[in-house]
Coordinates of C-alpha atoms in Angstrom, one line a residue:
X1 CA -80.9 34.7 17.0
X2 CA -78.9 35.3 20.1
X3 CA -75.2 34.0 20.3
X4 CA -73.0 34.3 23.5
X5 CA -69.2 36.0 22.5
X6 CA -66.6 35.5 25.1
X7 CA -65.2 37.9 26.3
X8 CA -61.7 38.2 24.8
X9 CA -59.7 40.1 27.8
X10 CA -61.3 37.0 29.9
X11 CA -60.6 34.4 27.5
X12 CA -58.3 34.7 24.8
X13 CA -54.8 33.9 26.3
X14 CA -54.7 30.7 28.6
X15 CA -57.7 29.1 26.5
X16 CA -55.6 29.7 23.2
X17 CA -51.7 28.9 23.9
X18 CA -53.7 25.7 25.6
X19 CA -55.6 24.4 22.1
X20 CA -51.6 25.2 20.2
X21 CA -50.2 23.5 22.8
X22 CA -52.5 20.6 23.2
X23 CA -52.5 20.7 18.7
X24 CA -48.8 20.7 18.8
X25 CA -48.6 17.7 21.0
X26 CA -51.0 15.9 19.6
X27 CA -50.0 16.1 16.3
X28 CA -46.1 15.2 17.1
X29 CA -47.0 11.8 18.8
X30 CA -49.4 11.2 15.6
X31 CA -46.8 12.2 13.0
X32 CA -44.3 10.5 15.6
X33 CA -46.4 7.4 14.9
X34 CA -46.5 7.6 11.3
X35 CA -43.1 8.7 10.2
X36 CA -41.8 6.0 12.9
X37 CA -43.1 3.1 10.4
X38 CA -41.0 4.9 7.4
X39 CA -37.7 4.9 9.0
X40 CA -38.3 1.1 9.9
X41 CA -39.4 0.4 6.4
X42 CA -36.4 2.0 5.0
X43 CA -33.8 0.3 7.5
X44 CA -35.7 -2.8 9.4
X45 CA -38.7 -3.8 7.8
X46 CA -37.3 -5.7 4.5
X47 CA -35.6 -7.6 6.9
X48 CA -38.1 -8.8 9.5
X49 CA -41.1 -9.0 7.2
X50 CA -39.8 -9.4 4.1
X51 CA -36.6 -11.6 4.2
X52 CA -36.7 -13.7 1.2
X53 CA -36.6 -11.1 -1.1
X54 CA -33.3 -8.6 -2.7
X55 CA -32.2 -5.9 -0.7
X56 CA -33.9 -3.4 -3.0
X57 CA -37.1 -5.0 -4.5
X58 CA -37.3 -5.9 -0.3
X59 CA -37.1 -1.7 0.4
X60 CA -39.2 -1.7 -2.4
X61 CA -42.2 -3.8 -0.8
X62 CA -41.6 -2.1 2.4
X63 CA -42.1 0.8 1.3
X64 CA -45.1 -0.5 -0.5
X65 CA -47.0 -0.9 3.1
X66 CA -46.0 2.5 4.0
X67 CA -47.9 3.7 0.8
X68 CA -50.7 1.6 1.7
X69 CA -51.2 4.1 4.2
X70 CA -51.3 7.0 2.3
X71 CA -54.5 5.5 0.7
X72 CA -56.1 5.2 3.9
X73 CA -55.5 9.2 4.6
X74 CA -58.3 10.5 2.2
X75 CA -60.7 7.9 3.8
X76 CA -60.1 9.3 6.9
X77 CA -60.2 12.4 6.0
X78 CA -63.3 12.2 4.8
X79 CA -65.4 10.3 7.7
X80 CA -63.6 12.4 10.2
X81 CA -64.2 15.4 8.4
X82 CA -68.1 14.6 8.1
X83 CA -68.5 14.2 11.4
X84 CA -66.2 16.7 12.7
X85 CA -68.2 19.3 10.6
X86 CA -71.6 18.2 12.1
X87 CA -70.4 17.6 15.6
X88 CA -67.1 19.3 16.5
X89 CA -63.1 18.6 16.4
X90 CA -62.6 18.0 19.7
X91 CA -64.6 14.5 19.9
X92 CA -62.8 13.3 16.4
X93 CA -59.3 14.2 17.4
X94 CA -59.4 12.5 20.5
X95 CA -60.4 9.3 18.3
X96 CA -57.8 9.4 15.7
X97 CA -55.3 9.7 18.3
X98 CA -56.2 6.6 20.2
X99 CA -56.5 4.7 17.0
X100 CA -53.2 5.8 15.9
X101 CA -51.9 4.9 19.2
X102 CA -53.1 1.4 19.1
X103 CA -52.0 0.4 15.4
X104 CA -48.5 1.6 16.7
X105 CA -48.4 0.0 19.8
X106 CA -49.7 -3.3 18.0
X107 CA -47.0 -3.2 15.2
X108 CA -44.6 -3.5 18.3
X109 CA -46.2 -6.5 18.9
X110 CA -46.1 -8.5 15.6
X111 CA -44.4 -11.6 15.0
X112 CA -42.0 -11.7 12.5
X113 CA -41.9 -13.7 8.8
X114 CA -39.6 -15.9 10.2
X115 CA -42.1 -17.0 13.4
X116 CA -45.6 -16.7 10.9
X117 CA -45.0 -16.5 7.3
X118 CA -46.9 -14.5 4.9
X119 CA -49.2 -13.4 7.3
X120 CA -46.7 -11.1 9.0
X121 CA -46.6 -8.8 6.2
X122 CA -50.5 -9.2 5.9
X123 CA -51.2 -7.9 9.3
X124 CA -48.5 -5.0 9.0
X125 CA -50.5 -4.0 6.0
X126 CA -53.5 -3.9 8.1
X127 CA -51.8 -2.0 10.8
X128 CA -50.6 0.7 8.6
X129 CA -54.5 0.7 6.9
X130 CA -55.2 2.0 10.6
X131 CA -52.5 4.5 10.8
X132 CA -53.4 6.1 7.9
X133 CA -57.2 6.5 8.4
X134 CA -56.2 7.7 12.4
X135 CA -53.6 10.0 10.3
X136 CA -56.4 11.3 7.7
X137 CA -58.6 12.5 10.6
X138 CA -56.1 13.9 12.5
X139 CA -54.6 17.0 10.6
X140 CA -57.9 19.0 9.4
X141 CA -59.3 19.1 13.0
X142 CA -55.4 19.8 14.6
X143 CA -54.8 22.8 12.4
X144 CA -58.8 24.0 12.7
X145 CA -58.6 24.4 16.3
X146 CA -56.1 26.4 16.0
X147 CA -56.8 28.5 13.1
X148 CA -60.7 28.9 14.6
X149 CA -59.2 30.4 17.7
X150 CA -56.7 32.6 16.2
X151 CA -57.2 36.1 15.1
X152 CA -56.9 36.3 11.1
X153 CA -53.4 39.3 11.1
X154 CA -51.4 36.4 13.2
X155 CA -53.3 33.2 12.0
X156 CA -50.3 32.2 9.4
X157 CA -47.9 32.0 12.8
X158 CA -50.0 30.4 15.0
X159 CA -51.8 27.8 12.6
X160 CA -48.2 26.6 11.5
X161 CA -47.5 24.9 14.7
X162 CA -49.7 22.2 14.6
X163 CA -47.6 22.5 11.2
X164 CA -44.7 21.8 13.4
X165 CA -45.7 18.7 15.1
X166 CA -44.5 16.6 12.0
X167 CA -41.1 17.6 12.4
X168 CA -41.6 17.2 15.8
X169 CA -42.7 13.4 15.2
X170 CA -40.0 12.8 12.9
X171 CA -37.3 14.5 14.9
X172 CA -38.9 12.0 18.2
X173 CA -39.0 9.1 15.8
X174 CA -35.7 9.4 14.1
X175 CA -34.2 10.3 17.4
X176 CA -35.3 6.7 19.4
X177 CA -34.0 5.2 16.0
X178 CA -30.3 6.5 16.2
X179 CA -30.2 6.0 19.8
X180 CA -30.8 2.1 19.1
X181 CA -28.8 2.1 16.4
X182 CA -26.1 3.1 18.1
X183 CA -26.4 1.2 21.3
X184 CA -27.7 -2.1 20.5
X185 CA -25.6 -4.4 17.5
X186 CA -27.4 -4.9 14.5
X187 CA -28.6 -8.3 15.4
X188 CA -30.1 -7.6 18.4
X189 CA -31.7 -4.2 16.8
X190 CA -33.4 -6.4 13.9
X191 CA -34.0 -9.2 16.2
X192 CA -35.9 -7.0 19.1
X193 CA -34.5 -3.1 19.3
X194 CA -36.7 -2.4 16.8
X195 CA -39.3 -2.7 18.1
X196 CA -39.3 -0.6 21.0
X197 CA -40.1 2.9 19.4
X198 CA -43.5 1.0 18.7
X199 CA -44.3 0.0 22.1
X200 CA -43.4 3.6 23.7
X201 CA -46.3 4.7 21.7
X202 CA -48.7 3.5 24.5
X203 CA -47.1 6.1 26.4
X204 CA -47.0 8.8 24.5
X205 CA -51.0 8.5 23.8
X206 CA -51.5 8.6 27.3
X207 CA -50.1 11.9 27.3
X208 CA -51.7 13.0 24.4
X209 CA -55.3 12.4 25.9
X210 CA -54.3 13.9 29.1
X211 CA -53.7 17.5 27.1
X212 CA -56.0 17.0 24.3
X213 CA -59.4 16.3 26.9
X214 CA -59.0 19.5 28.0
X215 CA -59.5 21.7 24.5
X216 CA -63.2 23.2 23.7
X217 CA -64.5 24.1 20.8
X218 CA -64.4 27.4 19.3
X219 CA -67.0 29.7 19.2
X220 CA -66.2 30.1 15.5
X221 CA -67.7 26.7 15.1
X222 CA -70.1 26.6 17.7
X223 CA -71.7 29.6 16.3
X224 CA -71.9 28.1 12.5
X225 CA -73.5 25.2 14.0
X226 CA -76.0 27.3 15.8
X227 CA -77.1 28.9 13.0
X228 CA -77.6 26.1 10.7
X229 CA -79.4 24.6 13.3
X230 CA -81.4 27.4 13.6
X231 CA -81.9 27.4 10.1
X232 CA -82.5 24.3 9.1
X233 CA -79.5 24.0 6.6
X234 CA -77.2 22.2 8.3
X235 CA -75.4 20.5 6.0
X236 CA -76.1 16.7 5.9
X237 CA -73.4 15.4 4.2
X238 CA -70.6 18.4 4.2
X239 CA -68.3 16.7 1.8
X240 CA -71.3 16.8 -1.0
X241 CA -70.7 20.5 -0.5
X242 CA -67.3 21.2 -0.8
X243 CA -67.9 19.4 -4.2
X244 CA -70.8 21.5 -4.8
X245 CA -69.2 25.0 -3.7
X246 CA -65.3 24.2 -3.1
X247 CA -64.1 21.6 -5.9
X248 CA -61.9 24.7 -7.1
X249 CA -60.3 24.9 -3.8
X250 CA -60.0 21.7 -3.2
X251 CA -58.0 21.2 -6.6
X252 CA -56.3 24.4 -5.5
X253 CA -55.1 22.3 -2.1
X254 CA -53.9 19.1 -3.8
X255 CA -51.7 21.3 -6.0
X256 CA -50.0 23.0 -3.7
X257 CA -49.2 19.8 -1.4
X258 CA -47.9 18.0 -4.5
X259 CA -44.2 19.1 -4.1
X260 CA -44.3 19.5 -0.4
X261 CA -45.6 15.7 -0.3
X262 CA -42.8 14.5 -2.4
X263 CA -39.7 16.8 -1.4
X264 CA -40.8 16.0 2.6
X265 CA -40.8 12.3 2.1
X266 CA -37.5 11.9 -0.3
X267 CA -35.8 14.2 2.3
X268 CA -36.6 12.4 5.1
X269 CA -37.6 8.7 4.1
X270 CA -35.7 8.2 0.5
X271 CA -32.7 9.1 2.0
X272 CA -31.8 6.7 4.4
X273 CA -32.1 4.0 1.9
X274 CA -30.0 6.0 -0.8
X275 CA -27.4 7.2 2.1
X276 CA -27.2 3.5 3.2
X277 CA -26.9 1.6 0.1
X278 CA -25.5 3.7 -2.8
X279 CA -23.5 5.8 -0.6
X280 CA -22.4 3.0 1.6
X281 CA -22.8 5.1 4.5
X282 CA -23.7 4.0 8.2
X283 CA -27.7 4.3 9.1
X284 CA -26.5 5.8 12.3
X285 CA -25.1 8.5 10.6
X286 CA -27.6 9.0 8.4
X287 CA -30.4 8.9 11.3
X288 CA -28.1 12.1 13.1
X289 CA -28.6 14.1 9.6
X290 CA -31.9 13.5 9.6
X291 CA -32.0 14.5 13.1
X292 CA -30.4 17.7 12.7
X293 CA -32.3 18.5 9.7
X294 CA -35.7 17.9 11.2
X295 CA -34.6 20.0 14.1
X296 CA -33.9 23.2 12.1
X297 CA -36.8 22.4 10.1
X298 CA -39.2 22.6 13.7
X299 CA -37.9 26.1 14.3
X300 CA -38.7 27.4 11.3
X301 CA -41.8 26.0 10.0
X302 CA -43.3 29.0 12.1
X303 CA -41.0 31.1 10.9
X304 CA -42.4 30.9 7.5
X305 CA -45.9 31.1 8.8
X306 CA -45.3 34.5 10.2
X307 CA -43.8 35.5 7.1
X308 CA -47.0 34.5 5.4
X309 CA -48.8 37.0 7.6
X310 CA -46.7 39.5 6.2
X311 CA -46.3 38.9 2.8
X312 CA -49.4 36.3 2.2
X313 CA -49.5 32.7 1.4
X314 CA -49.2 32.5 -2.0
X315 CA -45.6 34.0 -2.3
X316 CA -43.9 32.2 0.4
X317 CA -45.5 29.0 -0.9
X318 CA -44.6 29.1 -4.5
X319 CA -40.4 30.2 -3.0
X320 CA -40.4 26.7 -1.2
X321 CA -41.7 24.6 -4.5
X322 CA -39.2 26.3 -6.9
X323 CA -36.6 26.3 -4.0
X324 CA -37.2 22.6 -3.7
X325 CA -37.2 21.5 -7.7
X326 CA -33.8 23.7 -7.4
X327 CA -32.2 21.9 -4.6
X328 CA -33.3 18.5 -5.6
X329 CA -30.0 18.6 -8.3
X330 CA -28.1 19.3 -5.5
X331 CA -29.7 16.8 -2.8
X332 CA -27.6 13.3 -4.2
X333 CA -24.6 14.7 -5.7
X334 CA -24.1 16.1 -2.4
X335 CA -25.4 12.5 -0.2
X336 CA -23.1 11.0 -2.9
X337 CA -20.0 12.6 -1.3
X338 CA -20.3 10.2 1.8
X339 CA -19.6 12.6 4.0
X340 CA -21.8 13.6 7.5
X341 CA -21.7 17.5 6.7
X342 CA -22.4 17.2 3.4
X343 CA -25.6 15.1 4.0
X344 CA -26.9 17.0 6.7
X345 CA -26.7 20.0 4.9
X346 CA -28.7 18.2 1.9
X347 CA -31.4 17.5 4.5
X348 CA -31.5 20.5 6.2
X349 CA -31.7 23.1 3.2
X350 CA -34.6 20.3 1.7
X351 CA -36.7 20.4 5.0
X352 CA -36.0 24.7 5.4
X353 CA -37.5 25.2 1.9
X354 CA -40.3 22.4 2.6
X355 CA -41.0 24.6 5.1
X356 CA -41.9 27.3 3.6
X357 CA -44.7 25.6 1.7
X358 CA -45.7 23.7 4.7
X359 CA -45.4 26.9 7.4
X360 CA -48.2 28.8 5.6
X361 CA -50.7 25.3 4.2
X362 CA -52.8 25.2 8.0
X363 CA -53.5 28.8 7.4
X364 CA -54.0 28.8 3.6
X365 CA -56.2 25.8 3.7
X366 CA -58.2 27.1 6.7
X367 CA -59.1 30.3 4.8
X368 CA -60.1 28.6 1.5
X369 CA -63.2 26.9 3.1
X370 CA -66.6 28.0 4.4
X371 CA -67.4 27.1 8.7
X372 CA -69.7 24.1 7.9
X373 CA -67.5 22.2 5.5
X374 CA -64.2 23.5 6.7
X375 CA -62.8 20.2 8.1
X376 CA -64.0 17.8 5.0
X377 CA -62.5 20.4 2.7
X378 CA -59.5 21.3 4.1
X379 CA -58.9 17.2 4.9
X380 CA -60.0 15.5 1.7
X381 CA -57.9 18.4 -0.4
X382 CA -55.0 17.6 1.8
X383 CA -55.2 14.0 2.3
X384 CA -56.2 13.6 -1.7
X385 CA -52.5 14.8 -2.3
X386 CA -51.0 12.2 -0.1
X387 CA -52.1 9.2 -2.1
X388 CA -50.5 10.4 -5.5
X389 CA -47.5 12.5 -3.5
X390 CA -46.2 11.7 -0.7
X391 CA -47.5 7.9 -0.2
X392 CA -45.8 7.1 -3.6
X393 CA -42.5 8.9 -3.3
X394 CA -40.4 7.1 -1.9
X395 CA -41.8 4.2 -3.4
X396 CA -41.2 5.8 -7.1
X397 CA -37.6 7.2 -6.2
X398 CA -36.6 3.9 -4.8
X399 CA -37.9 2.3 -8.4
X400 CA -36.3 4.7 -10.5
X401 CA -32.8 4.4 -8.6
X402 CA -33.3 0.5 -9.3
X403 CA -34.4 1.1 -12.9
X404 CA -31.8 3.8 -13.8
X405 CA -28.7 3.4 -11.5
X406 CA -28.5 7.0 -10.9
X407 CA -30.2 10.2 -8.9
X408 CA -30.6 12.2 -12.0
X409 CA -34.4 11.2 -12.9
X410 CA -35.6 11.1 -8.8
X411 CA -33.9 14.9 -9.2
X412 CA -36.4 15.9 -12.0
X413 CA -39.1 13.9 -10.0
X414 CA -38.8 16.3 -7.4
X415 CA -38.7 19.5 -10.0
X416 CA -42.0 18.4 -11.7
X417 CA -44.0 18.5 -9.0
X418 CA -42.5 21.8 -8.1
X419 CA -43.3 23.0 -10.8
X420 CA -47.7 21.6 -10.7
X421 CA -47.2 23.0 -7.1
X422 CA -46.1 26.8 -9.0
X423 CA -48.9 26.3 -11.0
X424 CA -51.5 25.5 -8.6
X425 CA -50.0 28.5 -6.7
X426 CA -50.7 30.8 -9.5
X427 CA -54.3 29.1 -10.0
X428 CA -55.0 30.1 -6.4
X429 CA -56.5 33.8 -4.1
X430 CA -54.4 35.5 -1.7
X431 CA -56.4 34.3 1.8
X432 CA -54.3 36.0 4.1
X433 CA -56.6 37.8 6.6
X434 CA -59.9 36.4 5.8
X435 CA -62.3 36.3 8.3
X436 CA -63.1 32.0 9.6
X437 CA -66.8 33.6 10.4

């Protein structure tokens, strides 16, 4: 068999710093989309769509929908991953971002309880059953294009900013949020201001496609699909065989994501309903903490990923879970204090040691599958995590703040799944360096 190489002098810098840049975007107005819908659940969503209800058990079934979503990840992870192992990532990223564009966009568009009764919250639901599925798709083939195109001593650095592009989202997101806050009155932000983060979505798709079109494939993959071709053993379904030949890594990947999930989402999610309602503190306020935090954590979530290249993945990972079970005693006491600094320094130092579990996981999860099965391994092990993690967490702090009255037991939440994320660590290879071929 004959396979045509590039040649890298030719090819290798325009065509690369183009697939980060068009990953990076691509993923920020995605995570942009999703994280947008958690901030409105926190502060606008028990409001609009569920009115009727106590201020807490109405944050509560908010935040329900927002799990809801988290469901819908490992579904799209897994038909996205299928089909962007048999017929590329390019094709399958454009798709989840239009889909993700159009759930947001419509959410914008959604009458209220008041105007249609129950069946406002029903077709938020359905909205957010979208965004997840657009959402499960979206990360394996982001961080694969990257990884696939990268060379293996830099691949921790460069794989970690499609890494990025949830900070990004969040940082956009939270950012539109505090703007309105601050310039519209409350009435007029739950009665309308709200939703125009939703509707600038259409937008920001537009832009997406516009980069994202103009990404190939990488040989990496078009090479493995050559040869199975060639072969005859191209795998039919791929997700039979990461059960077949990766369940280990796959288990490995839900591990480590367990207190990344959790810590990312109480930082950034959890926070604005404890700052606002046990700390009495103004949203607006809260919203420019978030802000700065997310921010810092931007800069240095490739940071981390270059330190992995250094020092490997599995050290830099298991500092950010113990860092995070650490600092999640001192996450309230300081929010409890009421006071700006203090709270932005409780969201910052979260999100810096978040990112050092999350710089390194493109990389790490890249390197722990084979060619033909790397997008449905790397996506269902990742998106697997975010139904019992992430989707859940703020949805189990918020229900233990009700139940107890205090931050103590969503503190030793946070340190348990540090410490499953330590062991999956310890269960897991070194990958740094190993060859994608």
């Amino acid at each position: 068999m004959s396979t045509t190489t590039p040649d890298p002098t030719a090819a290798k810098r325009t065509p690369f710093m183009r697939v980060v840049t068009a990953s990076l975007i691509g993923t920020t107005i995605e995570w942009y989309d999703f994280f947008l819908y958690g901030s409105a659940a926190a502060l606008v969503f028990n409001h609009v769509f569920f009115p009727e209800s106590d201020p807490l058990v109405g944050t509560m079934l908010a935040f329900t929908t927002y799990a809801v979503g988290f469901v819908a990840r490992p579904l799209g992870g897994l038909v996205f991953g299928h089909f962007g192992d048999r017929i590329g990532r390019k094709q399958l990223l454009v798709l989840s971002l239009l889909l993700m564009g159009g759930a947001t966009f419509a959410i914008g568009l959604l009458p209220t309880y008041a105007a249609i009764g129950v069946a406002a919250p029903l077709l938020l639901t359905l909205l957010r059953v979208v965004q997840g599925f657009a959402l499960g798709g979206e990360w394996g083939g982001a961080v694969l294009l990257v990884a696939e195109h990268g060379r293996p001593e830099h691949r921790g650095f460069w794989a970690s900013w499609p890494q990025a592009g949830a900070p990004g989202g969040n940082l956009l997101a939270t950012a539109v949020l505090a703007v309105l806050a601050v310039t519209l009155p409350d009435e007029a932000f739950l009665d309308w201001g709200w939703r125009i983060p939703f509707l600038l979505s259409g937008v920001l798709v537009l832009i997406g496609l516009w980069v994202r079109l103009a990404v190939t494939e990488s040989r990496v993959f078009q090479e493995a699909r050559a040869r199975a071709e060639e072969s005859g053993e191209q795998e039919r379904a791929p997700i039979i065989g990461v059960l077949r030949h990766h369940w280990r890594e796959a288990l490995v990947a839900m591990g480590v994501r367990m207190a990344e999930n959790v810590s990312y989402y109480v930082v950034t999610a959890f926070i604005l309903v404890y700052a606002t309602q046990q700390a009495d503190m103004d949203k607006g306020l809260v919203l420019n903490s978030v802000l700065i935090a997310s921010a810092v954590h931007l800069v240095t979530i490739p940071l981390w990923g270059a330190l992995s290249d250094r020092l490997g993945r599995r050290p830099v990972t298991a500092l950010g879970a113990a860092g995070v079970a650490v600092w999640a005693f001192a996450f309230f006491p300081l929010i409890d204090t009421g006071a700006f600094w203090a709270v932005t320094l409780a969201a910052t130092v979260g999100l810096v040691l978040h990112g050092a579990m999350y710089g390194p996981q493109a990389a790490f999860f890249s390197e722990l599958f084979s060619t033909r099965m790397r997008y449905s391994g790397a996506s269902v092990g990742y998106q697997l995590a975010s139904i019992v993690a992430g989707g859940v967490a703020p949805l189990i702090a918020t229900a233990l703040l009700a139940a107890f009255g205090t931050s103590l037991p969503i503190s030793v939440y946070v340190a348990v799944m540090g410490a499953l994320t330590l062991v999956a660590v310890w269960a897991s290879r070194e990958t740094r360096g190993r060859s994608l071929d």
